[in-house]
Short mmCIF file of N, CA and C in Angstrom, two decimals:
data_model
loop_
_atom_site.label_atom_id
_atom_site.label_comp_id
_atom_site.label_asym_id
_atom_site.label_seq_id
_atom_site.Cartn_x
_atom_site.Cartn_y
_atom_site.Cartn_z
N MET E 1 93.27 90.02 101.86
CA MET E 1 94.14 89.77 103.18
C MET E 1 93.52 90.78 104.24
N VAL E 2 93.12 89.86 105.57
CA VAL E 2 92.37 90.11 106.53
C VAL E 2 93.17 90.52 107.84
N SER E 3 93.33 91.73 108.36
CA SER E 3 94.06 91.89 109.64
C SER E 3 92.83 92.59 110.54
N GLU E 4 93.26 92.41 111.69
CA GLU E 4 92.43 93.22 113.08
C GLU E 4 93.18 94.30 113.68
N PRO E 5 93.19 95.22 113.13
CA PRO E 5 93.94 96.40 113.79
C PRO E 5 93.59 96.84 115.17
N THR E 6 92.43 96.58 115.47
CA THR E 6 91.99 96.89 116.68
C THR E 6 90.66 96.24 116.98
N ASP E 7 90.69 95.69 118.24
CA ASP E 7 89.50 94.49 118.74
C ASP E 7 88.23 94.72 117.90
N GLY E 8 87.88 93.65 117.02
CA GLY E 8 86.48 94.15 116.54
C GLY E 8 86.49 94.70 115.22
N VAL E 9 87.50 95.03 114.76
CA VAL E 9 87.36 96.01 113.47
C VAL E 9 88.33 95.28 112.61
N PHE E 10 88.10 94.57 111.34
CA PHE E 10 88.48 94.03 110.56
C PHE E 10 89.14 94.88 109.54
N ASP E 11 90.68 94.88 108.87
CA ASP E 11 90.87 95.44 107.61
C ASP E 11 90.74 94.46 106.66
N ILE E 12 89.91 94.65 105.50
CA ILE E 12 89.97 93.67 104.42
C ILE E 12 90.62 94.75 103.30
N THR E 13 91.77 94.28 103.14
CA THR E 13 92.71 94.68 101.97
C THR E 13 92.63 94.12 100.78
N CYS E 14 92.34 94.75 99.60
CA CYS E 14 92.14 94.27 98.49
C CYS E 14 93.10 94.55 97.32
N THR E 15 93.46 94.19 96.52
CA THR E 15 94.31 94.79 95.48
C THR E 15 93.21 94.56 93.96
N GLY E 16 93.67 95.53 93.04
CA GLY E 16 93.21 95.36 91.84
C GLY E 16 94.14 95.47 90.73
N SER E 17 93.74 95.50 89.37
CA SER E 17 94.78 95.72 88.43
C SER E 17 95.17 97.39 88.42
N GLY E 18 96.53 97.40 88.89
CA GLY E 18 96.79 98.75 89.00
C GLY E 18 96.16 99.75 89.97
N ALA E 19 95.41 99.32 90.83
CA ALA E 19 94.78 100.13 91.72
C ALA E 19 95.30 100.18 93.12
N GLY E 20 96.48 99.50 93.26
CA GLY E 20 97.42 99.54 94.57
C GLY E 20 96.60 98.86 95.91
N ARG E 21 96.62 99.29 96.97
CA ARG E 21 95.56 99.03 97.77
C ARG E 21 94.44 99.70 98.13
N ILE E 22 93.51 98.57 98.27
CA ILE E 22 92.08 99.00 98.60
C ILE E 22 91.60 98.67 99.71
N ARG E 23 91.25 99.44 100.44
CA ARG E 23 90.76 98.79 101.97
C ARG E 23 89.65 99.02 102.19
N ALA E 24 88.50 98.18 102.89
CA ALA E 24 87.20 98.07 103.49
C ALA E 24 87.32 97.64 104.93
N TYR E 25 86.49 98.20 105.52
CA TYR E 25 86.59 98.07 107.07
C TYR E 25 85.28 97.19 107.49
N LEU E 26 85.35 96.26 108.00
CA LEU E 26 84.44 95.40 108.84
C LEU E 26 84.29 95.47 110.27
N THR E 27 83.14 95.79 111.08
CA THR E 27 83.27 95.84 112.37
C THR E 27 82.49 94.72 112.94
N ALA E 28 82.70 94.16 114.21
CA ALA E 28 82.06 93.13 114.79
C ALA E 28 80.43 92.94 114.63
N ASP E 29 80.13 94.26 114.68
CA ASP E 29 78.41 94.16 114.63
C ASP E 29 77.95 94.03 113.04
N GLY E 30 78.68 93.98 112.25
CA GLY E 30 78.19 93.78 110.87
C GLY E 30 78.11 95.21 110.08
N THR E 31 79.06 96.05 110.36
CA THR E 31 79.04 97.58 109.56
C THR E 31 80.14 97.28 108.82
N LEU E 32 79.84 97.35 107.46
CA LEU E 32 81.20 97.27 106.63
C LEU E 32 81.26 98.76 106.10
N VAL E 33 82.50 99.36 105.87
CA VAL E 33 82.66 100.93 105.35
C VAL E 33 83.52 100.73 104.21
N ASP E 34 82.84 101.10 102.93
CA ASP E 34 83.25 101.19 101.65
C ASP E 34 83.29 99.67 101.14
N THR E 35 83.45 99.63 99.78
CA THR E 35 83.25 98.54 99.22
C THR E 35 84.40 98.03 98.04
N GLY E 36 85.40 98.86 97.98
CA GLY E 36 86.33 98.65 96.85
C GLY E 36 86.11 98.86 95.49
N LEU E 37 86.77 98.65 94.60
CA LEU E 37 86.73 98.74 93.14
C LEU E 37 85.89 97.45 92.52
N PRO E 38 85.31 97.52 91.29
CA PRO E 38 84.56 96.31 90.88
C PRO E 38 85.55 95.37 90.71
N ASP E 39 86.72 95.52 90.35
CA ASP E 39 87.66 94.11 90.24
C ASP E 39 88.17 93.72 91.47
N THR E 40 87.74 94.35 92.51
CA THR E 40 88.38 93.91 93.85
C THR E 40 87.21 93.11 94.75
N THR E 41 86.29 92.80 94.00
CA THR E 41 85.07 92.32 94.74
C THR E 41 85.03 91.22 95.23
N ASP E 42 85.74 90.09 94.31
CA ASP E 42 85.94 88.84 95.08
C ASP E 42 86.94 88.88 96.22
N ALA E 43 87.90 89.55 95.99
CA ALA E 43 88.88 89.59 97.29
C ALA E 43 88.14 90.36 98.57
N LEU E 44 86.99 91.12 98.12
CA LEU E 44 86.38 91.58 99.29
C LEU E 44 85.48 90.76 99.81
N LEU E 45 84.62 89.96 99.25
CA LEU E 45 83.58 89.04 99.40
C LEU E 45 84.29 87.87 100.13
N ASP E 46 85.56 87.56 99.53
CA ASP E 46 86.47 86.53 100.22
C ASP E 46 86.82 86.92 101.72
N GLY E 47 87.50 88.04 101.99
CA GLY E 47 87.71 88.76 103.03
C GLY E 47 86.37 88.59 104.33
N ILE E 48 85.39 89.23 103.55
CA ILE E 48 84.34 89.24 104.56
C ILE E 48 83.91 87.81 104.98
N ALA E 49 84.02 86.73 104.02
CA ALA E 49 83.83 85.56 104.69
C ALA E 49 84.99 85.03 105.63
N GLU E 50 86.24 85.39 105.43
CA GLU E 50 87.20 84.72 106.45
C GLU E 50 87.05 85.51 107.60
N THR E 51 86.31 86.66 107.80
CA THR E 51 86.00 87.33 109.32
C THR E 51 84.95 86.52 110.01
N GLY E 52 84.16 85.87 109.36
CA GLY E 52 82.90 85.11 109.76
C GLY E 52 81.63 86.10 110.18
N VAL E 53 81.66 87.27 109.89
CA VAL E 53 81.06 88.23 110.32
C VAL E 53 79.74 88.44 109.28
N GLU E 54 78.71 88.17 109.55
CA GLU E 54 77.62 88.79 108.57
C GLU E 54 77.47 90.39 108.54
N VAL E 55 77.41 90.84 107.17
CA VAL E 55 77.14 92.18 106.61
C VAL E 55 75.80 92.67 106.95
N GLU E 56 75.79 93.54 108.03
CA GLU E 56 74.08 94.05 108.18
C GLU E 56 73.86 95.29 107.56
N ARG E 57 74.90 96.26 107.54
CA ARG E 57 74.77 97.41 106.76
C ARG E 57 76.29 97.96 106.26
N VAL E 58 76.23 98.48 105.14
CA VAL E 58 77.19 99.18 104.37
C VAL E 58 76.98 100.54 104.51
N VAL E 59 78.45 101.25 105.00
CA VAL E 59 78.22 102.79 104.98
C VAL E 59 79.37 103.14 104.05
N VAL E 60 78.94 103.95 102.94
CA VAL E 60 80.05 104.64 102.00
C VAL E 60 80.58 105.91 102.61
N THR E 61 81.82 106.12 102.66
CA THR E 61 82.45 107.38 103.15
C THR E 61 81.88 108.52 102.05
N HIS E 62 82.35 108.10 100.83
CA HIS E 62 82.10 109.18 99.55
C HIS E 62 81.84 108.18 98.23
N ALA E 63 81.62 108.73 97.00
CA ALA E 63 81.39 108.06 96.14
C ALA E 63 82.23 107.93 95.07
N ASP E 64 83.64 107.86 95.39
CA ASP E 64 84.49 107.38 94.54
C ASP E 64 84.69 105.99 94.17
N GLY E 65 84.95 105.50 93.05
CA GLY E 65 84.81 104.21 92.44
C GLY E 65 85.52 103.37 93.47
N ASP E 66 86.83 103.56 93.93
CA ASP E 66 87.21 102.32 94.99
C ASP E 66 86.44 102.51 96.33
N HIS E 67 85.55 103.29 96.58
CA HIS E 67 84.82 102.91 97.94
C HIS E 67 83.32 102.58 97.40
N VAL E 68 82.98 102.48 96.20
CA VAL E 68 81.44 101.68 95.77
C VAL E 68 81.60 100.98 94.96
N GLY E 69 82.69 100.64 94.13
CA GLY E 69 82.81 99.71 92.94
C GLY E 69 81.94 98.20 93.38
N GLY E 70 82.24 97.67 94.59
CA GLY E 70 81.90 96.51 95.05
C GLY E 70 80.41 96.27 95.60
N LEU E 71 79.69 97.90 95.76
CA LEU E 71 78.53 97.83 96.51
C LEU E 71 77.43 96.97 95.78
N ALA E 72 77.30 96.99 94.62
CA ALA E 72 76.09 95.86 94.26
C ALA E 72 76.61 94.63 94.33
N ALA E 73 77.61 94.08 94.66
CA ALA E 73 77.88 92.60 94.69
C ALA E 73 78.00 92.45 96.25
N VAL E 74 78.00 93.22 97.18
CA VAL E 74 77.93 93.36 98.38
C VAL E 74 76.20 93.20 98.69
N VAL E 75 75.70 93.96 98.13
CA VAL E 75 74.19 93.90 98.16
C VAL E 75 73.63 92.64 97.78
N GLU E 76 73.91 91.98 96.81
CA GLU E 76 73.61 90.80 96.32
C GLU E 76 73.91 89.83 97.16
N ALA E 77 75.14 89.75 97.79
CA ALA E 77 75.36 88.55 98.62
C ALA E 77 74.75 88.70 99.93
N HIS E 78 74.92 89.75 100.32
CA HIS E 78 74.32 89.99 102.06
C HIS E 78 73.15 90.79 102.40
N ASP E 79 72.34 91.46 101.51
CA ASP E 79 71.33 92.03 101.69
C ASP E 79 71.23 93.09 102.69
N PRO E 80 72.75 93.99 102.68
CA PRO E 80 72.48 94.70 103.86
C PRO E 80 71.70 96.04 103.88
N GLU E 81 71.46 96.77 105.01
CA GLU E 81 71.18 98.38 104.68
C GLU E 81 72.43 98.93 104.11
N VAL E 82 71.84 99.95 103.48
CA VAL E 82 72.69 100.88 102.81
C VAL E 82 72.97 102.14 103.50
N TYR E 83 74.03 102.93 103.63
CA TYR E 83 73.84 104.29 104.03
C TYR E 83 74.80 104.91 102.93
N LEU E 84 74.36 106.27 102.58
CA LEU E 84 75.14 107.00 101.48
C LEU E 84 75.28 108.39 102.05
N PRO E 85 76.49 109.18 102.24
CA PRO E 85 76.50 110.66 102.49
C PRO E 85 75.51 111.35 101.55
N GLU E 86 74.98 112.16 101.99
CA GLU E 86 74.13 113.33 101.49
C GLU E 86 75.03 113.90 100.47
N GLY E 87 74.39 114.18 99.35
CA GLY E 87 74.91 114.65 98.08
C GLY E 87 76.06 113.63 97.26
N ALA E 88 75.89 112.52 97.64
CA ALA E 88 76.63 111.50 96.77
C ALA E 88 75.77 110.79 96.01
N ALA E 89 76.20 110.85 94.58
CA ALA E 89 75.61 109.94 93.37
C ALA E 89 76.16 108.78 93.37
N VAL E 90 75.51 107.42 93.74
CA VAL E 90 75.91 106.06 93.44
C VAL E 90 75.00 105.71 92.65
N GLU E 91 75.68 105.27 91.51
CA GLU E 91 74.49 104.18 90.54
C GLU E 91 74.15 103.25 91.23
N ALA E 92 74.96 102.28 91.76
CA ALA E 92 74.50 101.01 92.18
C ALA E 92 74.09 101.12 93.62
N ALA E 93 73.63 102.13 94.18
CA ALA E 93 72.93 101.90 95.24
C ALA E 93 71.50 101.64 95.34
N PRO E 94 71.08 100.83 96.09
CA PRO E 94 69.67 100.29 95.84
C PRO E 94 68.59 101.55 96.10
N ASP E 95 67.32 101.38 95.79
CA ASP E 95 66.52 102.68 96.04
C ASP E 95 65.97 102.88 97.33
N ASP E 96 66.18 102.08 98.35
CA ASP E 96 65.95 102.15 99.88
C ASP E 96 67.18 102.70 100.68
N ALA E 97 68.04 103.34 99.96
CA ALA E 97 69.20 103.50 100.59
C ALA E 97 69.19 104.76 101.78
N THR E 98 69.69 105.02 102.71
CA THR E 98 69.34 105.81 103.59
C THR E 98 70.27 106.99 103.69
N ARG E 99 70.14 108.12 103.26
CA ARG E 99 71.00 109.11 103.53
C ARG E 99 71.61 109.44 104.75
N TYR E 100 72.87 110.03 105.11
CA TYR E 100 73.27 110.51 106.50
C TYR E 100 74.30 111.63 106.21
N GLY E 101 73.97 112.48 107.27
CA GLY E 101 74.93 113.86 107.27
C GLY E 101 75.85 113.91 108.46
N ASP E 102 76.53 114.83 108.60
CA ASP E 102 77.23 115.20 109.69
C ASP E 102 76.51 115.16 111.14
N GLY E 103 77.14 114.25 111.77
CA GLY E 103 76.39 114.34 113.28
C GLY E 103 75.81 113.18 113.70
N ASP E 104 75.20 112.52 112.58
CA ASP E 104 74.33 111.24 112.22
C ASP E 104 74.88 110.17 112.94
N THR E 105 74.36 109.29 113.45
CA THR E 105 74.67 107.83 113.96
C THR E 105 74.57 106.85 112.82
N VAL E 106 75.41 105.96 112.85
CA VAL E 106 75.15 104.98 111.69
C VAL E 106 76.16 103.64 112.15
N GLY E 107 75.30 102.69 112.57
CA GLY E 107 76.06 101.38 113.14
C GLY E 107 76.71 101.86 114.23
N PRO E 108 77.91 101.79 114.62
CA PRO E 108 78.78 102.35 115.73
C PRO E 108 79.66 103.35 115.46
N PHE E 109 79.30 104.01 114.71
CA PHE E 109 80.10 105.28 114.19
C PHE E 109 78.99 106.57 114.23
N GLU E 110 79.62 107.76 114.47
CA GLU E 110 79.17 108.84 114.36
C GLU E 110 79.72 109.81 113.05
N ALA E 111 79.05 110.19 111.98
CA ALA E 111 79.56 110.63 111.04
C ALA E 111 80.15 112.23 110.72
N LEU E 112 81.18 112.12 110.42
CA LEU E 112 81.82 113.75 110.61
C LEU E 112 82.09 114.12 109.29
N HIS E 113 81.46 115.26 109.02
CA HIS E 113 81.62 115.83 107.36
C HIS E 113 83.09 116.37 107.11
N MET E 114 83.73 115.86 106.43
CA MET E 114 84.97 116.05 105.74
C MET E 114 85.14 116.37 104.49
N PRO E 115 84.74 117.49 103.78
CA PRO E 115 84.94 117.97 102.58
C PRO E 115 86.49 118.36 102.29
N GLY E 116 86.78 118.28 101.13
CA GLY E 116 87.73 118.55 100.82
C GLY E 116 88.37 117.59 99.26
N HIS E 117 88.44 116.41 99.81
CA HIS E 117 88.89 115.27 99.00
C HIS E 117 87.34 115.27 97.75
N ARG E 118 86.55 115.38 98.71
CA ARG E 118 85.11 115.25 98.02
C ARG E 118 84.19 115.95 98.99
N ASP E 119 83.31 116.86 98.34
CA ASP E 119 82.38 117.72 99.13
C ASP E 119 81.54 116.83 100.10
N HIS E 120 81.24 115.64 99.56
CA HIS E 120 80.16 114.85 100.51
C HIS E 120 80.91 113.81 101.43
N GLN E 121 82.25 113.84 101.41
CA GLN E 121 83.19 112.71 102.19
C GLN E 121 82.87 113.03 103.74
N HIS E 122 82.89 111.81 104.26
CA HIS E 122 82.31 111.75 105.94
C HIS E 122 83.38 110.80 106.41
N ALA E 123 84.13 110.88 107.72
CA ALA E 123 84.98 110.16 108.40
C ALA E 123 83.82 109.82 108.97
N LEU E 124 84.39 108.46 109.95
CA LEU E 124 83.24 107.78 110.50
C LEU E 124 84.02 107.46 111.86
N LEU E 125 83.76 107.94 113.29
CA LEU E 125 84.28 108.06 114.46
C LEU E 125 83.70 107.18 115.29
N ALA E 126 84.36 106.39 116.06
CA ALA E 126 83.70 105.44 116.99
C ALA E 126 84.43 105.69 118.31
N PRO E 127 83.91 106.77 118.98
CA PRO E 127 84.49 107.51 120.10
C PRO E 127 84.51 106.50 121.41
N ASP E 128 83.51 105.68 121.39
CA ASP E 128 83.35 104.82 122.58
C ASP E 128 84.68 103.68 122.23
N ASP E 129 84.96 103.44 121.00
CA ASP E 129 85.92 102.53 120.77
C ASP E 129 87.50 103.01 120.58
N GLY E 130 87.47 104.29 120.50
CA GLY E 130 88.81 104.82 120.31
C GLY E 130 89.23 104.90 119.17
N TYR E 131 88.75 104.77 117.90
CA TYR E 131 89.18 104.59 116.54
C TYR E 131 88.27 105.47 115.44
N ALA E 132 88.77 105.49 114.52
CA ALA E 132 88.12 106.41 113.36
C ALA E 132 88.39 105.60 112.00
N VAL E 133 87.51 105.62 111.14
CA VAL E 133 87.96 105.59 109.80
C VAL E 133 87.81 107.09 108.66
N LEU E 134 88.82 107.12 108.42
CA LEU E 134 89.03 108.60 107.81
C LEU E 134 88.81 108.60 106.25
N ALA E 135 88.28 107.70 105.79
CA ALA E 135 88.04 107.79 104.29
C ALA E 135 89.45 108.10 103.38
N ASP E 136 89.33 109.16 102.51
CA ASP E 136 90.51 109.60 101.90
C ASP E 136 90.86 111.03 102.59
N ALA E 137 90.48 111.06 103.68
CA ALA E 137 91.29 112.47 104.70
C ALA E 137 92.72 112.25 104.62
N LEU E 138 93.17 111.34 104.79
CA LEU E 138 94.62 110.92 104.97
C LEU E 138 95.09 109.74 103.85
N SER E 139 96.10 110.06 103.35
CA SER E 139 96.91 108.67 102.90
C SER E 139 97.99 108.11 103.59
N GLY E 140 98.08 107.13 103.62
CA GLY E 140 99.21 106.41 104.54
C GLY E 140 100.33 106.14 103.54
N ALA E 141 101.45 105.33 104.17
CA ALA E 141 102.85 104.96 103.72
C ALA E 141 102.69 104.03 102.70
N ASP E 142 101.59 103.26 102.60
CA ASP E 142 101.55 102.43 101.65
C ASP E 142 100.88 102.91 100.31
N GLN E 143 100.75 104.31 100.14
CA GLN E 143 100.26 104.75 99.01
C GLN E 143 101.29 106.08 98.49
N ARG E 144 101.23 106.24 97.20
CA ARG E 144 101.95 107.35 96.89
C ARG E 144 103.44 107.35 96.96
N GLY E 145 104.20 106.32 97.58
CA GLY E 145 105.53 106.14 97.82
C GLY E 145 106.21 106.84 98.78
N LEU E 146 105.18 106.97 99.88
CA LEU E 146 105.26 107.75 101.13
C LEU E 146 106.42 106.90 101.95
N SER E 147 107.21 107.28 102.57
CA SER E 147 108.02 106.63 103.58
C SER E 147 107.03 105.95 104.81
N GLY E 148 107.69 104.83 105.53
CA GLY E 148 106.99 104.32 106.49
C GLY E 148 106.20 104.94 107.58
N ALA E 149 106.97 106.06 107.74
CA ALA E 149 106.26 107.13 108.73
C ALA E 149 105.44 108.25 108.71
N SER E 150 105.29 108.17 107.08
CA SER E 150 104.50 109.51 106.80
C SER E 150 103.12 109.24 106.58
N THR E 151 102.03 110.28 106.71
CA THR E 151 100.69 110.47 106.35
C THR E 151 100.70 111.79 105.68
N SER E 152 99.71 111.78 104.69
CA SER E 152 99.22 113.19 104.21
C SER E 152 97.98 113.41 103.86
N ARG E 153 97.52 114.91 103.94
CA ARG E 153 96.01 115.10 103.63
C ARG E 153 96.03 114.74 102.20
N ARG E 154 94.98 114.15 101.50
CA ARG E 154 94.90 113.99 100.27
C ARG E 154 95.25 115.40 99.72
N GLY E 155 96.29 115.35 98.46
CA GLY E 155 96.34 116.62 97.79
C GLY E 155 97.41 117.55 98.61
N SER E 156 98.03 116.77 99.63
CA SER E 156 99.01 117.83 100.10
C SER E 156 100.40 117.18 100.08
N SER E 157 101.40 117.87 100.63
CA SER E 157 102.78 117.32 100.88
C SER E 157 102.88 116.43 102.02
N PRO E 158 103.70 115.08 101.97
CA PRO E 158 103.71 114.21 103.10
C PRO E 158 104.32 114.99 104.26
N THR E 159 103.90 114.29 105.45
CA THR E 159 104.68 114.78 106.74
C THR E 159 104.93 113.55 107.61
N THR E 160 105.94 113.79 108.35
CA THR E 160 106.36 112.79 109.04
C THR E 160 106.31 113.07 110.48
#
């Protein structure tokens, strides 16, 4: 399922066997943020095709399997540049992947180090466009049985 929550940003929502909702985000300039699980790869590639945007770069927010599982398939299908956070170990990453850290610019984003869920996790801010991709810094109402108006920091109690 593909939606456009803000102009030029596509939410590609994939589901896998027992995985719940897995999201990747594709910007109009060709920046794909995260790649889902291995068993959501077909849905991810179909969603990318549906947007009509060619993937120029992939930015991984952190190395959990639901964020890097489709990386090899995306690299094979689109041959993008790949950006990984400093300190992240990603088996499927190409040898020429670029490392980024706090304050670095990657595509339309500025990286903001957000340790907690993972020591190397980064949020991606697009201050000129007024949005951010928060990785797993927050969980929304569609995860963990939270009510429709709830968010929570990963590992914390819900707030409304």
